[in-house]
Amino acid sequence: MVSHARDQLDDPGIVAVSLDAPEAFGELFRRHSPRLHAYIKRRLGPALADDLVSETFTIAFRKRERFDGRAEFSAWLWGIASNLIAKHHRQETRMYRAFARTGVDPAEDGVAERASDRASAAALGPRLAKALAALNAQERNALLLLAWGEMSYAEIATTLDLPLGTVKAKIHRARIKLRKTLPEEKTDG
């Protein structure tokens, strides 16, 4: 199969093709790994991001015949990643606690994507990290999929295999807890 033809296929089509031509699955990696990597890096730090992205795609590849297309491929993939992240929950909590103590974001690789966002995050960083560490795992997962994974509520519900209303409630509760912990942003003018 020519690479150009793979670019024309949707994700379920590529999964189907990959059953006979395993190398086609590489297109799914190309499409989804950058966003997934950025999300995992924010959750668990750069040391684990490469490994967990690789492990996520390895599991997805091995289980690709089970993908039935009822959900979006990305939601199925992110569900796998969320399960792997849950296994690393203690590492994530330690990372947030260290950030809260030191003010040094262990997920930051030194390259500022947006200077104003970085300055705001630096000011709130330790308190935000402490507040995130205090959330329960499901609240934190839902909130961070929204904020760092840039997913919709519906995508989060599919990824976490939860009803949409439950996801909205968990994010709402997480936001309330964060508001209690973090100061309100003040604007001049």
PDB file of C-alpha atoms in Angstrom:
ATOM      1  CA  MET A   1       0.000   0.000   0.000  1.00  0.00           C
ATOM      2  CA  VAL A   2       1.382   3.396  -0.973  1.00  0.00           C
ATOM      3  CA  SER A   3       1.917   5.895   1.856  1.00  0.00           C
ATOM      4  CA  HIS A   4      -0.175   8.518   0.035  1.00  0.00           C
ATOM      5  CA  ALA A   5      -3.136   6.124   0.025  1.00  0.00           C
ATOM      6  CA  ARG A   6      -2.806   5.677   3.814  1.00  0.00           C
ATOM      7  CA  ASP A   7      -3.065   9.441   4.238  1.00  0.00           C
ATOM      8  CA  GLN A   8      -6.506   9.232   2.626  1.00  0.00           C
ATOM      9  CA  LEU A   9      -7.813   6.595   5.049  1.00  0.00           C
ATOM     10  CA  ASP A  10      -9.493   7.407   8.341  1.00  0.00           C
ATOM     11  CA  ASP A  11      -8.175   5.799  11.513  1.00  0.00           C
ATOM     12  CA  PRO A  12     -10.515   2.759  11.471  1.00  0.00           C
ATOM     13  CA  GLY A  13      -9.536   2.168   7.842  1.00  0.00           C
ATOM     14  CA  ILE A  14      -5.857   2.150   8.755  1.00  0.00           C
ATOM     15  CA  VAL A  15      -6.490  -0.261  11.619  1.00  0.00           C
ATOM     16  CA  ALA A  16      -8.271  -2.583   9.182  1.00  0.00           C
ATOM     17  CA  VAL A  17      -5.456  -2.336   6.619  1.00  0.00           C
ATOM     18  CA  SER A  18      -2.856  -2.961   9.338  1.00  0.00           C
ATOM     19  CA  LEU A  19      -4.314  -6.400  10.015  1.00  0.00           C
ATOM     20  CA  ASP A  20      -2.855  -7.527   6.678  1.00  0.00           C
ATOM     21  CA  ALA A  21      -0.124  -4.882   6.339  1.00  0.00           C
ATOM     22  CA  PRO A  22       1.218  -4.232   9.870  1.00  0.00           C
ATOM     23  CA  GLU A  23       3.468  -1.383   8.696  1.00  0.00           C
ATOM     24  CA  ALA A  24       0.320   0.683   7.999  1.00  0.00           C
ATOM     25  CA  PHE A  25      -0.132   1.082  11.754  1.00  0.00           C
ATOM     26  CA  GLY A  26       2.808   3.491  11.680  1.00  0.00           C
ATOM     27  CA  GLU A  27       0.499   6.105  10.174  1.00  0.00           C
ATOM     28  CA  LEU A  28      -1.583   6.026  13.364  1.00  0.00           C
ATOM     29  CA  PHE A  29       1.566   6.634  15.377  1.00  0.00           C
ATOM     30  CA  ARG A  30       2.423   9.594  13.141  1.00  0.00           C
ATOM     31  CA  ARG A  31      -1.069  11.053  13.572  1.00  0.00           C
ATOM     32  CA  HIS A  32      -1.578  10.568  17.295  1.00  0.00           C
ATOM     33  CA  SER A  33       1.779  10.320  19.079  1.00  0.00           C
ATOM     34  CA  PRO A  34       2.699  14.038  19.277  1.00  0.00           C
ATOM     35  CA  ARG A  35      -0.460  15.038  21.163  1.00  0.00           C
ATOM     36  CA  LEU A  36      -0.376  11.918  23.320  1.00  0.00           C
ATOM     37  CA  HIS A  37       3.310  12.447  24.121  1.00  0.00           C
ATOM     38  CA  ALA A  38       2.737  16.063  25.155  1.00  0.00           C
ATOM     39  CA  TYR A  39      -0.106  15.003  27.438  1.00  0.00           C
ATOM     40  CA  ILE A  40       1.798  12.154  29.107  1.00  0.00           C
ATOM     41  CA  LYS A  41       4.849  14.386  29.521  1.00  0.00           C
ATOM     42  CA  ARG A  42       2.726  16.913  31.419  1.00  0.00           C
ATOM     43  CA  ARG A  43       1.235  14.151  33.561  1.00  0.00           C
ATOM     44  CA  LEU A  44       4.301  12.085  34.414  1.00  0.00           C
ATOM     45  CA  GLY A  45       7.328  14.038  33.236  1.00  0.00           C
ATOM     46  CA  PRO A  46       9.648  13.639  30.277  1.00  0.00           C
ATOM     47  CA  ALA A  47      11.416  10.568  31.677  1.00  0.00           C
ATOM     48  CA  LEU A  48       8.294   8.414  31.336  1.00  0.00           C
ATOM     49  CA  ALA A  49       6.640  10.054  28.334  1.00  0.00           C
ATOM     50  CA  ASP A  50       8.617   8.253  25.616  1.00  0.00           C
ATOM     51  CA  ASP A  51       8.205   4.901  27.334  1.00  0.00           C
ATOM     52  CA  LEU A  52       4.466   5.263  27.923  1.00  0.00           C
ATOM     53  CA  VAL A  53       3.759   6.457  24.384  1.00  0.00           C
ATOM     54  CA  SER A  54       5.681   3.459  23.069  1.00  0.00           C
ATOM     55  CA  GLU A  55       3.891   1.122  25.449  1.00  0.00           C
ATOM     56  CA  THR A  56       0.509   2.617  24.519  1.00  0.00           C
ATOM     57  CA  PHE A  57       1.094   2.047  20.812  1.00  0.00           C
ATOM     58  CA  THR A  58       2.544  -1.414  21.425  1.00  0.00           C
ATOM     59  CA  ILE A  59      -0.610  -2.439  23.292  1.00  0.00           C
ATOM     60  CA  ALA A  60      -2.820  -0.827  20.643  1.00  0.00           C
ATOM     61  CA  PHE A  61      -0.930  -2.659  17.897  1.00  0.00           C
ATOM     62  CA  ARG A  62      -1.210  -6.018  19.658  1.00  0.00           C
ATOM     63  CA  LYS A  63      -4.919  -5.506  20.315  1.00  0.00           C
ATOM     64  CA  ARG A  64      -5.805  -3.795  17.038  1.00  0.00           C
ATOM     65  CA  GLU A  65      -8.031  -6.663  15.946  1.00  0.00           C
ATOM     66  CA  ARG A  66     -10.226  -5.871  18.973  1.00  0.00           C
ATOM     67  CA  PHE A  67     -10.811  -2.289  17.833  1.00  0.00           C
ATOM     68  CA  ASP A  68     -14.376  -2.390  16.554  1.00  0.00           C
ATOM     69  CA  GLY A  69     -14.743   1.221  15.392  1.00  0.00           C
ATOM     70  CA  ARG A  70     -17.703   1.999  17.665  1.00  0.00           C
ATOM     71  CA  ALA A  71     -15.609   4.677  19.373  1.00  0.00           C
ATOM     72  CA  GLU A  72     -13.044   6.967  17.822  1.00  0.00           C
ATOM     73  CA  PHE A  73      -9.604   5.383  17.514  1.00  0.00           C
ATOM     74  CA  SER A  74      -8.101   8.287  19.450  1.00  0.00           C
ATOM     75  CA  ALA A  75     -10.471   7.684  22.391  1.00  0.00           C
ATOM     76  CA  TRP A  76      -9.573   3.984  22.365  1.00  0.00           C
ATOM     77  CA  LEU A  77      -5.866   4.858  22.249  1.00  0.00           C
ATOM     78  CA  TRP A  78      -6.145   7.458  25.010  1.00  0.00           C
ATOM     79  CA  GLY A  79      -8.057   4.923  27.105  1.00  0.00           C
ATOM     80  CA  ILE A  80      -5.054   2.612  26.870  1.00  0.00           C
ATOM     81  CA  ALA A  81      -2.762   5.495  27.817  1.00  0.00           C
ATOM     82  CA  SER A  82      -5.008   6.458  30.745  1.00  0.00           C
ATOM     83  CA  ASN A  83      -4.807   2.915  32.100  1.00  0.00           C
ATOM     84  CA  LEU A  84      -1.012   3.033  31.865  1.00  0.00           C
ATOM     85  CA  ILE A  85      -0.941   6.444  33.540  1.00  0.00           C
ATOM     86  CA  ALA A  86      -3.069   5.074  36.379  1.00  0.00           C
ATOM     87  CA  LYS A  87      -0.346   2.503  37.014  1.00  0.00           C
ATOM     88  CA  HIS A  88       2.073   5.384  37.412  1.00  0.00           C
ATOM     89  CA  HIS A  89      -0.228   7.368  39.716  1.00  0.00           C
ATOM     90  CA  ARG A  90       2.233   7.354  42.603  1.00  0.00           C
ATOM     91  CA  GLN A  91       4.969   8.763  40.363  1.00  0.00           C
ATOM     92  CA  GLU A  92       2.615  11.512  39.205  1.00  0.00           C
ATOM     93  CA  THR A  93       1.673  12.427  42.775  1.00  0.00           C
ATOM     94  CA  ARG A  94       5.352  12.544  43.784  1.00  0.00           C
ATOM     95  CA  MET A  95       6.087  14.773  40.789  1.00  0.00           C
ATOM     96  CA  TYR A  96       3.367  17.254  41.793  1.00  0.00           C
ATOM     97  CA  ARG A  97       4.517  17.271  45.409  1.00  0.00           C
ATOM     98  CA  ALA A  98       8.113  17.925  44.348  1.00  0.00           C
ATOM     99  CA  PHE A  99       6.902  20.759  42.111  1.00  0.00           C
ATOM    100  CA  ALA A 100       4.903  22.188  45.024  1.00  0.00           C
ATOM    101  CA  ARG A 101       7.997  22.101  47.285  1.00  0.00           C
ATOM    102  CA  THR A 102      10.595  23.371  44.834  1.00  0.00           C
ATOM    103  CA  GLY A 103       8.695  25.446  42.293  1.00  0.00           C
ATOM    104  CA  VAL A 104      10.574  23.637  39.505  1.00  0.00           C
ATOM    105  CA  ASP A 105       8.266  21.970  37.003  1.00  0.00           C
ATOM    106  CA  PRO A 106       9.780  18.522  36.286  1.00  0.00           C
ATOM    107  CA  ALA A 107       7.796  18.259  33.026  1.00  0.00           C
ATOM    108  CA  GLU A 108       9.279  21.473  31.605  1.00  0.00           C
ATOM    109  CA  ASP A 109      12.020  20.782  29.095  1.00  0.00           C
ATOM    110  CA  GLY A 110      13.352  24.347  29.059  1.00  0.00           C
ATOM    111  CA  VAL A 111      11.693  25.481  25.833  1.00  0.00           C
ATOM    112  CA  ALA A 112       8.982  28.074  26.396  1.00  0.00           C
ATOM    113  CA  GLU A 113       6.066  27.494  24.079  1.00  0.00           C
ATOM    114  CA  ARG A 114       4.315  30.670  25.156  1.00  0.00           C
ATOM    115  CA  ALA A 115       6.114  33.161  27.380  1.00  0.00           C
ATOM    116  CA  SER A 116       3.039  34.650  29.065  1.00  0.00           C
ATOM    117  CA  ASP A 117       1.580  31.226  29.858  1.00  0.00           C
ATOM    118  CA  ARG A 118       4.906  30.143  31.269  1.00  0.00           C
ATOM    119  CA  ALA A 119       5.170  33.219  33.488  1.00  0.00           C
ATOM    120  CA  SER A 120       1.648  32.659  34.827  1.00  0.00           C
ATOM    121  CA  ALA A 121       2.313  28.982  35.376  1.00  0.00           C
ATOM    122  CA  ALA A 122       5.574  29.742  37.169  1.00  0.00           C
ATOM    123  CA  ALA A 123       3.752  32.023  39.584  1.00  0.00           C
ATOM    124  CA  LEU A 124       1.037  29.471  40.302  1.00  0.00           C
ATOM    125  CA  GLY A 125       3.090  26.336  39.647  1.00  0.00           C
ATOM    126  CA  PRO A 126       3.851  25.083  43.143  1.00  0.00           C
ATOM    127  CA  ARG A 127       0.345  25.794  44.437  1.00  0.00           C
ATOM    128  CA  LEU A 128      -1.209  24.286  41.320  1.00  0.00           C
ATOM    129  CA  ALA A 129       0.941  21.169  41.658  1.00  0.00           C
ATOM    130  CA  LYS A 130      -0.083  20.795  45.306  1.00  0.00           C
ATOM    131  CA  ALA A 131      -3.746  21.249  44.375  1.00  0.00           C
ATOM    132  CA  LEU A 132      -3.483  18.672  41.559  1.00  0.00           C
ATOM    133  CA  ALA A 133      -1.796  16.184  43.894  1.00  0.00           C
ATOM    134  CA  ALA A 134      -4.719  16.589  46.314  1.00  0.00           C
ATOM    135  CA  LEU A 135      -7.357  15.656  43.701  1.00  0.00           C
ATOM    136  CA  ASN A 136      -8.471  12.059  43.500  1.00  0.00           C
ATOM    137  CA  ALA A 137      -7.228  10.141  40.466  1.00  0.00           C
ATOM    138  CA  GLN A 138     -10.477  10.279  38.462  1.00  0.00           C
ATOM    139  CA  GLU A 139     -10.948  14.008  39.013  1.00  0.00           C
ATOM    140  CA  ARG A 140      -7.337  14.680  38.045  1.00  0.00           C
ATOM    141  CA  ASN A 141      -7.562  12.427  34.966  1.00  0.00           C
ATOM    142  CA  ALA A 142     -10.723  14.116  33.704  1.00  0.00           C
ATOM    143  CA  LEU A 143      -9.454  17.639  34.374  1.00  0.00           C
ATOM    144  CA  LEU A 144      -6.044  17.070  32.783  1.00  0.00           C
ATOM    145  CA  LEU A 145      -7.515  15.375  29.723  1.00  0.00           C
ATOM    146  CA  LEU A 146      -9.568  18.550  29.296  1.00  0.00           C
ATOM    147  CA  ALA A 147      -6.754  21.016  30.013  1.00  0.00           C
ATOM    148  CA  TRP A 148      -3.606  19.325  28.739  1.00  0.00           C
ATOM    149  CA  GLY A 149      -5.074  16.694  26.442  1.00  0.00           C
ATOM    150  CA  GLU A 150      -7.337  19.322  24.852  1.00  0.00           C
ATOM    151  CA  MET A 151     -10.194  16.823  24.684  1.00  0.00           C
ATOM    152  CA  SER A 152     -13.911  17.539  24.685  1.00  0.00           C
ATOM    153  CA  TYR A 153     -16.114  16.281  27.504  1.00  0.00           C
ATOM    154  CA  ALA A 154     -17.466  13.599  25.166  1.00  0.00           C
ATOM    155  CA  GLU A 155     -13.957  12.442  24.243  1.00  0.00           C
ATOM    156  CA  ILE A 156     -13.015  12.310  27.919  1.00  0.00           C
ATOM    157  CA  ALA A 157     -16.123  10.255  28.701  1.00  0.00           C
ATOM    158  CA  THR A 158     -15.212   7.778  25.971  1.00  0.00           C
ATOM    159  CA  THR A 159     -11.544   7.680  26.984  1.00  0.00           C
ATOM    160  CA  LEU A 160     -12.298   7.047  30.658  1.00  0.00           C
ATOM    161  CA  ASP A 161     -15.317   4.835  29.914  1.00  0.00           C
ATOM    162  CA  LEU A 162     -17.551   7.018  32.076  1.00  0.00           C
ATOM    163  CA  PRO A 163     -20.946   8.585  31.428  1.00  0.00           C
ATOM    164  CA  LEU A 164     -20.775  12.150  30.113  1.00  0.00           C
ATOM    165  CA  GLY A 165     -22.577  13.492  33.201  1.00  0.00           C
ATOM    166  CA  THR A 166     -20.059  11.817  35.487  1.00  0.00           C
ATOM    167  CA  VAL A 167     -17.171  13.411  33.593  1.00  0.00           C
ATOM    168  CA  LYS A 168     -18.800  16.842  33.828  1.00  0.00           C
ATOM    169  CA  ALA A 169     -19.379  16.353  37.569  1.00  0.00           C
ATOM    170  CA  LYS A 170     -15.773  15.231  38.181  1.00  0.00           C
ATOM    171  CA  ILE A 171     -14.370  18.209  36.278  1.00  0.00           C
ATOM    172  CA  HIS A 172     -16.751  20.553  38.104  1.00  0.00           C
ATOM    173  CA  ARG A 173     -15.679  19.174  41.508  1.00  0.00           C
ATOM    174  CA  ALA A 174     -12.007  19.371  40.524  1.00  0.00           C
ATOM    175  CA  ARG A 175     -12.417  23.007  39.471  1.00  0.00           C
ATOM    176  CA  ILE A 176     -14.129  23.856  42.770  1.00  0.00           C
ATOM    177  CA  LYS A 177     -11.262  22.265  44.705  1.00  0.00           C
ATOM    178  CA  LEU A 178      -8.699  24.135  42.620  1.00  0.00           C
ATOM    179  CA  ARG A 179     -10.503  27.453  43.079  1.00  0.00           C
ATOM    180  CA  LYS A 180     -10.421  26.977  46.856  1.00  0.00           C
ATOM    181  CA  THR A 181      -6.677  26.351  46.737  1.00  0.00           C
ATOM    182  CA  LEU A 182      -5.598  28.853  44.103  1.00  0.00           C
ATOM    183  CA  PRO A 183      -6.016  32.634  44.171  1.00  0.00           C
ATOM    184  CA  GLU A 184      -8.351  34.297  41.714  1.00  0.00           C
ATOM    185  CA  GLU A 185      -6.551  35.944  38.818  1.00  0.00           C
ATOM    186  CA  LYS A 186      -6.744  39.716  39.077  1.00  0.00           C
ATOM    187  CA  THR A 187      -6.845  41.946  36.037  1.00  0.00           C
ATOM    188  CA  ASP A 188      -6.058  45.635  35.831  1.00  0.00           C
ATOM    189  CA  GLY A 189      -8.594  47.912  34.215  1.00  0.00           C
TER     190      GLY A 189
END
